[in-house]
mmCIF file of C-alpha atoms in Angstrom:
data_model
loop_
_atom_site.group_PDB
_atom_site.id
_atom_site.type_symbol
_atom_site.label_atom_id
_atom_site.label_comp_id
_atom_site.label_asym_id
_atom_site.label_seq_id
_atom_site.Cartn_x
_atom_site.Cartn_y
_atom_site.Cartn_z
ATOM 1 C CA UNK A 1 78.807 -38.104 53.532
ATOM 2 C CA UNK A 2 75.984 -35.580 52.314
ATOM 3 C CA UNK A 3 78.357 -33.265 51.124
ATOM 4 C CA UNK A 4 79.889 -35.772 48.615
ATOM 5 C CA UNK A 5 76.625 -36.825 47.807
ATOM 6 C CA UNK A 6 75.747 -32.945 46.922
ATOM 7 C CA UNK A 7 79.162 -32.905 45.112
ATOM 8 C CA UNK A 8 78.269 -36.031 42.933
ATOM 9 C CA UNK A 9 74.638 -34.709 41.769
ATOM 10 C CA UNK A 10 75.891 -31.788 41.269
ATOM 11 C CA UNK A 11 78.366 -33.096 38.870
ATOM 12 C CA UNK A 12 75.769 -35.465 36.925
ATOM 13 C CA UNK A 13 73.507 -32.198 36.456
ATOM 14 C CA UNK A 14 76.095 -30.163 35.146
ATOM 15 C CA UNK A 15 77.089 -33.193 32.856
ATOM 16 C CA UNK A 16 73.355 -33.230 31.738
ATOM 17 C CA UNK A 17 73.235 -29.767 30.931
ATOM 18 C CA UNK A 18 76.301 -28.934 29.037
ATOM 19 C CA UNK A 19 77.349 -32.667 27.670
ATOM 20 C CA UNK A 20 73.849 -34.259 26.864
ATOM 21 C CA UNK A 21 73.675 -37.273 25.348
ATOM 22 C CA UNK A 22 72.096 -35.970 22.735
ATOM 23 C CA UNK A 23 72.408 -32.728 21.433
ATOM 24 C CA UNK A 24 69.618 -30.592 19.919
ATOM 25 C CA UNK A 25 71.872 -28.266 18.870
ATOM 26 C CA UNK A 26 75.106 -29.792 17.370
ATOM 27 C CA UNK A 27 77.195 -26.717 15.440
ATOM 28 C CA UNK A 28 76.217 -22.855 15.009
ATOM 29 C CA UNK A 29 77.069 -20.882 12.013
ATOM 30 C CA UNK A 30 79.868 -17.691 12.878
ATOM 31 C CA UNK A 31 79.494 -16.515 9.156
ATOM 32 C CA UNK A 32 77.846 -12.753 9.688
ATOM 33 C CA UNK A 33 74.350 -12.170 7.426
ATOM 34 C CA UNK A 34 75.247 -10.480 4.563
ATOM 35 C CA UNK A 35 74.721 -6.662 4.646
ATOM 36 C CA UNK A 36 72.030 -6.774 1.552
ATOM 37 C CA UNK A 37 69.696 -8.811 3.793
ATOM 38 C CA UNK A 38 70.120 -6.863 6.801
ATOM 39 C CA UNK A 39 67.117 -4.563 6.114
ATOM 40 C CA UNK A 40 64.342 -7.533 5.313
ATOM 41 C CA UNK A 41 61.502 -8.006 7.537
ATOM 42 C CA UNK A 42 59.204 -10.497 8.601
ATOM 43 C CA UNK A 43 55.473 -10.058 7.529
ATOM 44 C CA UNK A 44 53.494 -9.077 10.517
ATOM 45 C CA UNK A 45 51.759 -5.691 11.801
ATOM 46 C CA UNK A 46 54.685 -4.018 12.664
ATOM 47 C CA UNK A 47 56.397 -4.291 9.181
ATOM 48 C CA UNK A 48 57.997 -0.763 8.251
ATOM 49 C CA UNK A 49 57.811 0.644 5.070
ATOM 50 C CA UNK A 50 58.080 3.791 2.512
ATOM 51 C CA UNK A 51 56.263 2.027 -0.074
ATOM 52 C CA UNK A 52 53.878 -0.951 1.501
ATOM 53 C CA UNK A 53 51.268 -0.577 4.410
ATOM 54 C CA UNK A 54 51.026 -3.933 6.089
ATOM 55 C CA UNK A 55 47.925 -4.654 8.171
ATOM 56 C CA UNK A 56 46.279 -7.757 9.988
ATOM 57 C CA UNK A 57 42.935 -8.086 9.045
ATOM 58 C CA UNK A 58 41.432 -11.151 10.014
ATOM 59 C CA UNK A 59 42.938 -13.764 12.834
ATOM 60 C CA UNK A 60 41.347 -17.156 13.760
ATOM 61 C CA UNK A 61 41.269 -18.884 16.849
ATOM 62 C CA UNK A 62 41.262 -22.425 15.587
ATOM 63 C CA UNK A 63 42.764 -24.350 13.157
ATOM 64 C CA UNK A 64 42.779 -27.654 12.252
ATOM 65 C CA UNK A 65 41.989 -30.779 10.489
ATOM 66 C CA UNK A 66 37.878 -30.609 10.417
ATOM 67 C CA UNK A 67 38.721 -26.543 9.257
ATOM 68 C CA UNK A 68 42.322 -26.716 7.579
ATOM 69 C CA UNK A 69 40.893 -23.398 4.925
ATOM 70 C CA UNK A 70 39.932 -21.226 8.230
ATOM 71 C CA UNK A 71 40.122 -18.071 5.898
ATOM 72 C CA UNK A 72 38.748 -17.830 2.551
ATOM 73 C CA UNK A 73 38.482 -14.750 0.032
ATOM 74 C CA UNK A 74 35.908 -14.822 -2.820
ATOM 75 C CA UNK A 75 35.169 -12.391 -5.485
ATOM 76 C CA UNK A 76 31.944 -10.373 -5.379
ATOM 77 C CA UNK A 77 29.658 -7.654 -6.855
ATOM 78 C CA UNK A 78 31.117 -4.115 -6.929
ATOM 79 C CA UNK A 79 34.419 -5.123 -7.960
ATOM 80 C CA UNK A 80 35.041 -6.234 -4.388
ATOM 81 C CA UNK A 81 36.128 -8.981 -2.580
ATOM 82 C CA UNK A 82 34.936 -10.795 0.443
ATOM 83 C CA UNK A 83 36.764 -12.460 3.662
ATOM 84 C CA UNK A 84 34.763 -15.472 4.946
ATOM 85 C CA UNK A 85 36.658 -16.609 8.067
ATOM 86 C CA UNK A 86 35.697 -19.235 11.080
ATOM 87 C CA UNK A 87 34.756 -17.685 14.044
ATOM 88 C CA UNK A 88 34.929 -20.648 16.012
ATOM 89 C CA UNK A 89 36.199 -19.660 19.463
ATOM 90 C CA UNK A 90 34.237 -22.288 21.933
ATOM 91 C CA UNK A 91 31.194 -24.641 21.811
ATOM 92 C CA UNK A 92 28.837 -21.770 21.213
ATOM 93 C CA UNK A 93 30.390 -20.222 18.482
ATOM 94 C CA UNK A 94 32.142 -22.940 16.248
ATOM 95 C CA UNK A 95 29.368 -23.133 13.569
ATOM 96 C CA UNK A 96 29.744 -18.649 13.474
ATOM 97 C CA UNK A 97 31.093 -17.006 10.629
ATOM 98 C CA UNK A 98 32.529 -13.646 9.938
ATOM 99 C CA UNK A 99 32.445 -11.880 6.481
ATOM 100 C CA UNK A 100 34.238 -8.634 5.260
ATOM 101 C CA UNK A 101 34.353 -7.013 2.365
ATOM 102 C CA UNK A 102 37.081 -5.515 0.364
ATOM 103 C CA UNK A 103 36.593 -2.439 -1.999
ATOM 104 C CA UNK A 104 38.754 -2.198 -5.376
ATOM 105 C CA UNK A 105 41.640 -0.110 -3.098
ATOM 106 C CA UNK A 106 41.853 -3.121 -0.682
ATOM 107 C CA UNK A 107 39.726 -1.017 2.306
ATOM 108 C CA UNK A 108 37.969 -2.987 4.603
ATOM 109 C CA UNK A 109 34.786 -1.134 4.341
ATOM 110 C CA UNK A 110 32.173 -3.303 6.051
ATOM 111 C CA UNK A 111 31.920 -6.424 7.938
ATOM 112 C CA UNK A 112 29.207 -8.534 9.413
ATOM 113 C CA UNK A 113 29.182 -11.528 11.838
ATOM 114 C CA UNK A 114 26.602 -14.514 11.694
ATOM 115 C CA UNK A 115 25.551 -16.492 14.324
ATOM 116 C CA UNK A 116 24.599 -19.824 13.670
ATOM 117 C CA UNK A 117 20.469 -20.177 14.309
ATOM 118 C CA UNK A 118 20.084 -23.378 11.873
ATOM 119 C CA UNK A 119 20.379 -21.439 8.852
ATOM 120 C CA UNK A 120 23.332 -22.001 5.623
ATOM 121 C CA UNK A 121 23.816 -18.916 3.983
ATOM 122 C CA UNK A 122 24.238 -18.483 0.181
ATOM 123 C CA UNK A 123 26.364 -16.030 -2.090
ATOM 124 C CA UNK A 124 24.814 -15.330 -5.405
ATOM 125 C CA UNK A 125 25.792 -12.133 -6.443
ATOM 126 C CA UNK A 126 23.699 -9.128 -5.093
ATOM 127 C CA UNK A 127 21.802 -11.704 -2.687
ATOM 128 C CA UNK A 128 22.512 -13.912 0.944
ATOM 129 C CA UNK A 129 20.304 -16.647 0.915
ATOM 130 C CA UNK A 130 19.515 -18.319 4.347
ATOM 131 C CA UNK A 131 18.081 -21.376 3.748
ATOM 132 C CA UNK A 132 17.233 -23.899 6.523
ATOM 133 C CA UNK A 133 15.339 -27.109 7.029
ATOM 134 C CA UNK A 134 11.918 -25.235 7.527
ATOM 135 C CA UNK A 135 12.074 -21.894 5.827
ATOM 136 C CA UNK A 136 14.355 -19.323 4.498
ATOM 137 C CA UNK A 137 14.879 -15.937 4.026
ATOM 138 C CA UNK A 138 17.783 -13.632 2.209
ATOM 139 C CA UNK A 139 19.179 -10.311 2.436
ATOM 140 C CA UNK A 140 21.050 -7.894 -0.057
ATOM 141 C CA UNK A 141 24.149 -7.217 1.917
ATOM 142 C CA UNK A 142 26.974 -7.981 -0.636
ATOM 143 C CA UNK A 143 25.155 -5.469 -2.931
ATOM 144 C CA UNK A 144 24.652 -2.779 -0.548
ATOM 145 C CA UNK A 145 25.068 -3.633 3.258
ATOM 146 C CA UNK A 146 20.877 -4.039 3.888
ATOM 147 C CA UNK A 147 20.596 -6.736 6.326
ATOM 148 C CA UNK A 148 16.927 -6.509 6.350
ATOM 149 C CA UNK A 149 15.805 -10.478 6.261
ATOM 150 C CA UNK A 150 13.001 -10.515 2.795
ATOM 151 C CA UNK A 151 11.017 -13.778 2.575
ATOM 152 C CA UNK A 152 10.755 -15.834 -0.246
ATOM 153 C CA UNK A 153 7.800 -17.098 -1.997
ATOM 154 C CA UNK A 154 6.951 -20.532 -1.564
ATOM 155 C CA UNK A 155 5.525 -22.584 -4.153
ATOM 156 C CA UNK A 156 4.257 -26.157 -3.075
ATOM 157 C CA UNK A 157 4.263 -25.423 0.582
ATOM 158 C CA UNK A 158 1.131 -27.889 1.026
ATOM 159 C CA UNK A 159 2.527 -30.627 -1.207
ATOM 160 C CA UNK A 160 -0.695 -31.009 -3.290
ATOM 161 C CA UNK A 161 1.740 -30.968 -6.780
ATOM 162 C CA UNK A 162 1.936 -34.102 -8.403
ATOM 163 C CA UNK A 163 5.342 -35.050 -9.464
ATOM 164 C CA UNK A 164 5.098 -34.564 -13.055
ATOM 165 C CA UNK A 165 3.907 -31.112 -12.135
ATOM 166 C CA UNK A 166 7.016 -30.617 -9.750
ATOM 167 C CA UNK A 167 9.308 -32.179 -12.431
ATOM 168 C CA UNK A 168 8.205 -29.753 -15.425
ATOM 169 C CA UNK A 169 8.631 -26.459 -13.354
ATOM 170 C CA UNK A 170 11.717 -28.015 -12.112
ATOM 171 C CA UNK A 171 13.525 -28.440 -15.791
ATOM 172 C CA UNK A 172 11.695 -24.716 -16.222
ATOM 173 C CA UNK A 173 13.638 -23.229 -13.629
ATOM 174 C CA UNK A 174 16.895 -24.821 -15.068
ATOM 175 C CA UNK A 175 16.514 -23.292 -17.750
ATOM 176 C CA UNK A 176 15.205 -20.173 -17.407
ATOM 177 C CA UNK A 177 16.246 -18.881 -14.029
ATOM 178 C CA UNK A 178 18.584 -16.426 -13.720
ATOM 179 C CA UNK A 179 20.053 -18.276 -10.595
ATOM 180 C CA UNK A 180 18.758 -21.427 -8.960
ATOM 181 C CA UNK A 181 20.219 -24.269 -6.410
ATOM 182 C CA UNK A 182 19.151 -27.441 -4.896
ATOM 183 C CA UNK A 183 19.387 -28.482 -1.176
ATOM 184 C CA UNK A 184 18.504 -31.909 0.664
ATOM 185 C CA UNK A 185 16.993 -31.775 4.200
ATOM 186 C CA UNK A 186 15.626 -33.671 6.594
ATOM 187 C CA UNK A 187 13.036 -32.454 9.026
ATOM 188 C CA UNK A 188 10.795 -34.720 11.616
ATOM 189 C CA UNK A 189 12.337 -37.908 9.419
ATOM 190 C CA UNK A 190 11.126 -36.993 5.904
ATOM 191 C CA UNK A 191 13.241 -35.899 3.039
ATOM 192 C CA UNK A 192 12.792 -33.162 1.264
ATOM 193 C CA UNK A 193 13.961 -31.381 -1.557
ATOM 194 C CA UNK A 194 14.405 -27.395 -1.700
ATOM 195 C CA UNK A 195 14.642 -25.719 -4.981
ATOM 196 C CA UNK A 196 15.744 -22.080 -4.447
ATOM 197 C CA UNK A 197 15.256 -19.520 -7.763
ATOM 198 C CA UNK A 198 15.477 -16.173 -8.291
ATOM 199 C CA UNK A 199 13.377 -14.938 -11.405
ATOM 200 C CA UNK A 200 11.132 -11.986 -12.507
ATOM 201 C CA UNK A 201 13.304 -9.979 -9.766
ATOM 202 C CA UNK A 202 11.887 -12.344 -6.779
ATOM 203 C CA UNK A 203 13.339 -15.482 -4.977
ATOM 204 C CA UNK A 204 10.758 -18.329 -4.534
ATOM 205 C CA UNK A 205 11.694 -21.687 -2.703
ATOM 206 C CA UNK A 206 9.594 -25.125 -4.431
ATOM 207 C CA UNK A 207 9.404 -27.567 -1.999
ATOM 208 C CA UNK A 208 8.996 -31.267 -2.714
ATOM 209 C CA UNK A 209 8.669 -34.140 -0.452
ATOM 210 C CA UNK A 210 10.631 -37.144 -1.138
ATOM 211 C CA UNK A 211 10.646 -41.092 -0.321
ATOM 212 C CA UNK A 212 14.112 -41.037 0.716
ATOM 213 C CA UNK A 213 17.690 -39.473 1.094
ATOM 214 C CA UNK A 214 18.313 -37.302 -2.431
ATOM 215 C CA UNK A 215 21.621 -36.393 -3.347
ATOM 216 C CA UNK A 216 22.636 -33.024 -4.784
ATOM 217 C CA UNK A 217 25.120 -32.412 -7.648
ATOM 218 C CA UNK A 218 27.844 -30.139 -7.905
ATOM 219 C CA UNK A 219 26.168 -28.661 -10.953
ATOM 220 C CA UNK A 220 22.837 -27.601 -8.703
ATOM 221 C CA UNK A 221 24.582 -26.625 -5.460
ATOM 222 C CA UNK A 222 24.608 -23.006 -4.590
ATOM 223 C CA UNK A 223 28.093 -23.440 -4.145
ATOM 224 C CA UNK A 224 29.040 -23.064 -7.578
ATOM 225 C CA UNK A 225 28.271 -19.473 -7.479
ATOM 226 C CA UNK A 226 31.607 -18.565 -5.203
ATOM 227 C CA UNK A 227 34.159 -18.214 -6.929
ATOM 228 C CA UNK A 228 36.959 -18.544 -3.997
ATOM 229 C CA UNK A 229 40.177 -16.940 -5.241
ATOM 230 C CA UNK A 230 42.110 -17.786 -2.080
ATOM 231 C CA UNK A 231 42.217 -20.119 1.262
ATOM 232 C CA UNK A 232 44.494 -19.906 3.820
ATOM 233 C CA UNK A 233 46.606 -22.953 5.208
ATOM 234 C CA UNK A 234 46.830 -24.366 1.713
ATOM 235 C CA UNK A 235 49.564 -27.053 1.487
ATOM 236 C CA UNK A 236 52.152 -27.019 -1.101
ATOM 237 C CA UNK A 237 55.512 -28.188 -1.071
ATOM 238 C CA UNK A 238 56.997 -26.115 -3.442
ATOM 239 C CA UNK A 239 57.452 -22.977 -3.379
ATOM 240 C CA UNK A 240 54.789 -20.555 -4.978
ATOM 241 C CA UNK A 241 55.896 -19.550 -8.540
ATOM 242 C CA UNK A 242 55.037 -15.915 -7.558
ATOM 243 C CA UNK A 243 57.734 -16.091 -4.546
ATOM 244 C CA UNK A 244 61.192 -16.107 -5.161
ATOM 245 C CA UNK A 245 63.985 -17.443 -2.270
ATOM 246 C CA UNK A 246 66.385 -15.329 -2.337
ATOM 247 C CA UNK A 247 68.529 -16.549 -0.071
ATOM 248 C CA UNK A 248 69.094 -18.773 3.367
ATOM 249 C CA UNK A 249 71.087 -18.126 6.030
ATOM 250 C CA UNK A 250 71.696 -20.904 8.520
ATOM 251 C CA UNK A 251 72.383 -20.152 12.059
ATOM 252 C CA UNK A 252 71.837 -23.313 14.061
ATOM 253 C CA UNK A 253 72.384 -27.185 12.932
ATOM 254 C CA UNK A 254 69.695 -28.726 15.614
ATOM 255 C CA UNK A 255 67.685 -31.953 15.400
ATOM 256 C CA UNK A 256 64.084 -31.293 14.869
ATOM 257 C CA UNK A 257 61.398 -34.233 14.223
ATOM 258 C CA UNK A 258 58.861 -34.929 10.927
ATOM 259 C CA UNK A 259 55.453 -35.587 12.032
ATOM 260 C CA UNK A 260 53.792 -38.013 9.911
ATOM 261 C CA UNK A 261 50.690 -38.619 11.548
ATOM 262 C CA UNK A 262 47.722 -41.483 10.059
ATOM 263 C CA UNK A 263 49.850 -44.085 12.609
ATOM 264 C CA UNK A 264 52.569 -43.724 10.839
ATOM 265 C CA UNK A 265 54.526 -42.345 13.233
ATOM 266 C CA UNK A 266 57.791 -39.941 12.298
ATOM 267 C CA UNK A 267 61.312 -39.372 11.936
ATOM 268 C CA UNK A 268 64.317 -37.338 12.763
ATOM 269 C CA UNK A 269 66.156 -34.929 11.127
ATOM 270 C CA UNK A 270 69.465 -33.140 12.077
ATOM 271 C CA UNK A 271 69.786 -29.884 9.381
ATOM 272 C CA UNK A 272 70.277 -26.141 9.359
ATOM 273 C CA UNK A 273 67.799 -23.961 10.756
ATOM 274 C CA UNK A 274 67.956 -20.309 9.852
ATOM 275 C CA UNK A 275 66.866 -17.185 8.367
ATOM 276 C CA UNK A 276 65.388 -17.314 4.768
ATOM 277 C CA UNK A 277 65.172 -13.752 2.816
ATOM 278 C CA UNK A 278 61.764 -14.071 -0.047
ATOM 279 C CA UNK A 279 60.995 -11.806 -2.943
ATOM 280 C CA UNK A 280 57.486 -11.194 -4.603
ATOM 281 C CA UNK A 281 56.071 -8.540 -6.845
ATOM 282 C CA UNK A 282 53.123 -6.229 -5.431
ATOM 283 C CA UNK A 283 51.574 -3.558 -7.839
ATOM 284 C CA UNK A 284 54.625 -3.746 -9.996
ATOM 285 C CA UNK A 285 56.718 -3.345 -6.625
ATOM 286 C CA UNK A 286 59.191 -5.830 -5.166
ATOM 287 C CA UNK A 287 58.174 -6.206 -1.876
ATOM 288 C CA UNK A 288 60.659 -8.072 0.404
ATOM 289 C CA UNK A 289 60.699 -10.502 3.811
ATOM 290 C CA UNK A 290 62.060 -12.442 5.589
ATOM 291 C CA UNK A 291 60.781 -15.402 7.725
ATOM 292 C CA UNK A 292 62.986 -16.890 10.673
ATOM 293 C CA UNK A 293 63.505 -20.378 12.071
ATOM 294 C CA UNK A 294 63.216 -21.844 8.646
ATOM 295 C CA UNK A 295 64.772 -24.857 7.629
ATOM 296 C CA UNK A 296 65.056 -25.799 4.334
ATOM 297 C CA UNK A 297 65.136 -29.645 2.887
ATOM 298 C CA UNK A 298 66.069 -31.028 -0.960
ATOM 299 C CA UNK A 299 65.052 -34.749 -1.464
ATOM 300 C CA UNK A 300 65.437 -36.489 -4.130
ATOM 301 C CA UNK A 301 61.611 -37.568 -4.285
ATOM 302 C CA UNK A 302 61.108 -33.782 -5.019
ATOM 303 C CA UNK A 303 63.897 -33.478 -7.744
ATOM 304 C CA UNK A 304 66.222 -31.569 -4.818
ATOM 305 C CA UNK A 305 63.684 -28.464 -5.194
ATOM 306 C CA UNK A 306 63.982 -26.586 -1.813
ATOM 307 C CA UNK A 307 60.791 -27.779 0.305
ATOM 308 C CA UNK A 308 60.325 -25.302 3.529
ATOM 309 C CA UNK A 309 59.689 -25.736 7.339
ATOM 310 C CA UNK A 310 59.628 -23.823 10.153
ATOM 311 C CA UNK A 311 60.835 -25.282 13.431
ATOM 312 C CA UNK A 312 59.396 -23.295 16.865
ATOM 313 C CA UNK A 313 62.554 -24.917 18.869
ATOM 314 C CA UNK A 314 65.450 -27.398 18.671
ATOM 315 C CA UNK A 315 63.706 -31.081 19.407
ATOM 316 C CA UNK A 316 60.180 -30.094 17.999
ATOM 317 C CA UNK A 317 58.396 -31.310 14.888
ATOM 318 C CA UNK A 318 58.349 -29.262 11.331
ATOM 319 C CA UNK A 319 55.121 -27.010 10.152
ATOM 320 C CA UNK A 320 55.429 -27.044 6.363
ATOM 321 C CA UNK A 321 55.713 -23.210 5.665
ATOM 322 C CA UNK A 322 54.216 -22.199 2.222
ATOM 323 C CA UNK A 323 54.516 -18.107 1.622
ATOM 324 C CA UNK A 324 50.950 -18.114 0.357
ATOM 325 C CA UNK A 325 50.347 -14.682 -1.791
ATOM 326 C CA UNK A 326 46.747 -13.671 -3.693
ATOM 327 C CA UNK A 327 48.071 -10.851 -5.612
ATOM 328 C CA UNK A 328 44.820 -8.445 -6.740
ATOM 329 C CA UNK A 329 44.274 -7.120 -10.425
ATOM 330 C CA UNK A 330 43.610 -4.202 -8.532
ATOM 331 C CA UNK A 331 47.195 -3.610 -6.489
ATOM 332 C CA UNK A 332 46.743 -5.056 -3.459
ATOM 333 C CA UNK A 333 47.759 -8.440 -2.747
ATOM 334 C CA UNK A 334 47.039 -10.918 0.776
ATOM 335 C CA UNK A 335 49.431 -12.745 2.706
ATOM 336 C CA UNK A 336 48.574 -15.588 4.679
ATOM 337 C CA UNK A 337 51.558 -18.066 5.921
ATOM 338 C CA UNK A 338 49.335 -19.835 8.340
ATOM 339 C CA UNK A 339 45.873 -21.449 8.170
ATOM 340 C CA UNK A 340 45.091 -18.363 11.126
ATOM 341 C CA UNK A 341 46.308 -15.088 10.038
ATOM 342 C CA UNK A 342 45.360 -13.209 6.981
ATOM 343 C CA UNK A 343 47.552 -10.133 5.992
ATOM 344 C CA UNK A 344 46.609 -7.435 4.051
ATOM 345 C CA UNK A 345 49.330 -5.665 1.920
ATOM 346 C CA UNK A 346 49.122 -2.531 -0.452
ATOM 347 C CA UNK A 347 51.102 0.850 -1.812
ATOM 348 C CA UNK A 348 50.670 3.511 0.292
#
């Protein structure tokens, strides 16, 4: 009796296994890769090249909705550029940030990691400002690496102005500051409004107290002196007019799901995943890759231009692959096909 009751599980396992129900993997392609793509590569450390050097140089633990731009590069003085990334890891270190700069050859040649203590920190050119709800301070680190914290000079620290006074030396500084910015904070449940301003080759701070929550413009935020060139995990779903597809080569038909998220729910798709072979231009160089378990999809919503996915395993949902490049005036150019990794690519 036990042995035919072995004999039928055994059966309905082996049923499971290689007759399913539902198959996640329905056909497979026997057509051979053609021999022209046989040499691309995927975009990672270990890339191998006569021409390019390909390097990691900045990862992030986290990723997600409240940080979907975990990497960001801005330009800066000195013809360089700098790498602002998240250096959330845990509890203690999700407000950290970690900055490196970039010279005109695309060398890494200094770095420095804040801590979160309560301060914001500014970039305006030569200058970090640290401004917080009670004080401030800066530092000249993009110009020169000095992390040496300088006060500023505080103007209306007693609040004995009146507010015509305030007012007057506020439209002053508007208009004849080299730089200036606004921030709103609250400290022991009074507003207040900070007026940061760098003239006659000194920073002061103007405080004012104020009857209520102030809002800030875009136009007075210190914000508007970054000029951010590039942010990784950017969402697009076309491709980037500085990548060309060359070509896809499908190797499995599987079913794979579209996460829609908001509620919403998702859908199933049954389609081609594969190998797809990418072309860009780097210093005047065509610089090659390839990226696996793509799959590719044409709707007609999109006028049937290719929109790209990548698909970890049959059965599992999409992540919308855009082969984000920032190609450098000076040569060098970053790759970053994730919201976490950051590549670095130049001429050797």
């Amino acid at each position: 009796m036990w042995i035919w009751i072995c004999i039928v599980l055994l059966n309905a396992v082996l049923i499971y296994v290689f007759f399913p129900a539902e198959k996640l993997v329905v056909e497979r392609n026997k057509e051979p890769l053609a021999a022209i793509y046989s040499g691309f590569q995927e975009i990672n450390a270990d890339y191998k090249s006569d021409v390019f050097e390909v390097s990691l140089v900045a990862r992030v633990v986290v990723s997600s909705a409240a940080s979907p731009n975990p990497i960001r590069i801005f330009s800066s003085v000195n013809n360089q550029l700098i790498l602002d990334c998240d250096a959330n890891v845990n509890e203690e270190t999700k407000f950290d940030t970690r900055y490196y700069k970039i010279d005109k050859i695309g060398t890494v040649t200094d770095s420095l990691y804040v801590a979160y203590h309560g301060y914001s920190e500014q970039f305006i050119d030569d200058f970090m400002v640290y401004t917080s709800a009670k004080d401030a301070y800066y530092t000249t680190w993009p110009l020169n690496g000095d992390t040496t914290r300088r006060q500023l000079a505080e103007l209306n620290g007693d609040f004995s102005w009146e507010d015509e006074r305030l007012e007057a030396k506020l439209k002053a500084i508007k208009a004849t500051a080299k730089y200036y910015f606004i921030t709103a904070v609250l400290n022991d449940d009074v507003w207040y409004r900070q007026v940061y301003f760098y003239a006659d080759q000194k920073w002061y701070l103007l405080w004012q107290k104020m009857k209520g929550y102030t809002d800030v413009p875009d136009e007075d935020s210190g914000r508007r002196y970054r000029n951010v060139v590039f942010r990784s995990g950017e969402v697009s779903f076309e491709i980037p007019k500085n990548v060309k597809l060359l070509h896809f080569h499908p190797q499995e038909k599987i079913k794979y799901y579209h996460v829609i998220g908001g509620g919403a729910g998702g859908f199933s798709v049954y389609n081609w995943r594969g190998q797809g072979f990418f072309e860009t231009s780097i210093a005047g160089r065509n610089f090659e890759f390839m990226v696996p378990k793509l799959v590719v999809e044409k709707e007609k919503h999109n006028e049937f231009k290719p929109s790209l996915y990548t698909v970890t395993e049959p059965g599992s949902s999409t992540e919308l692959y855009n082969p984000a490049f920032y190609h450098s005036s000076n040569g060098f150019s970053f790759y970053a096909p994730a919201g976490k990794e950051l590549f670095l690519i130049k001429v050797k």
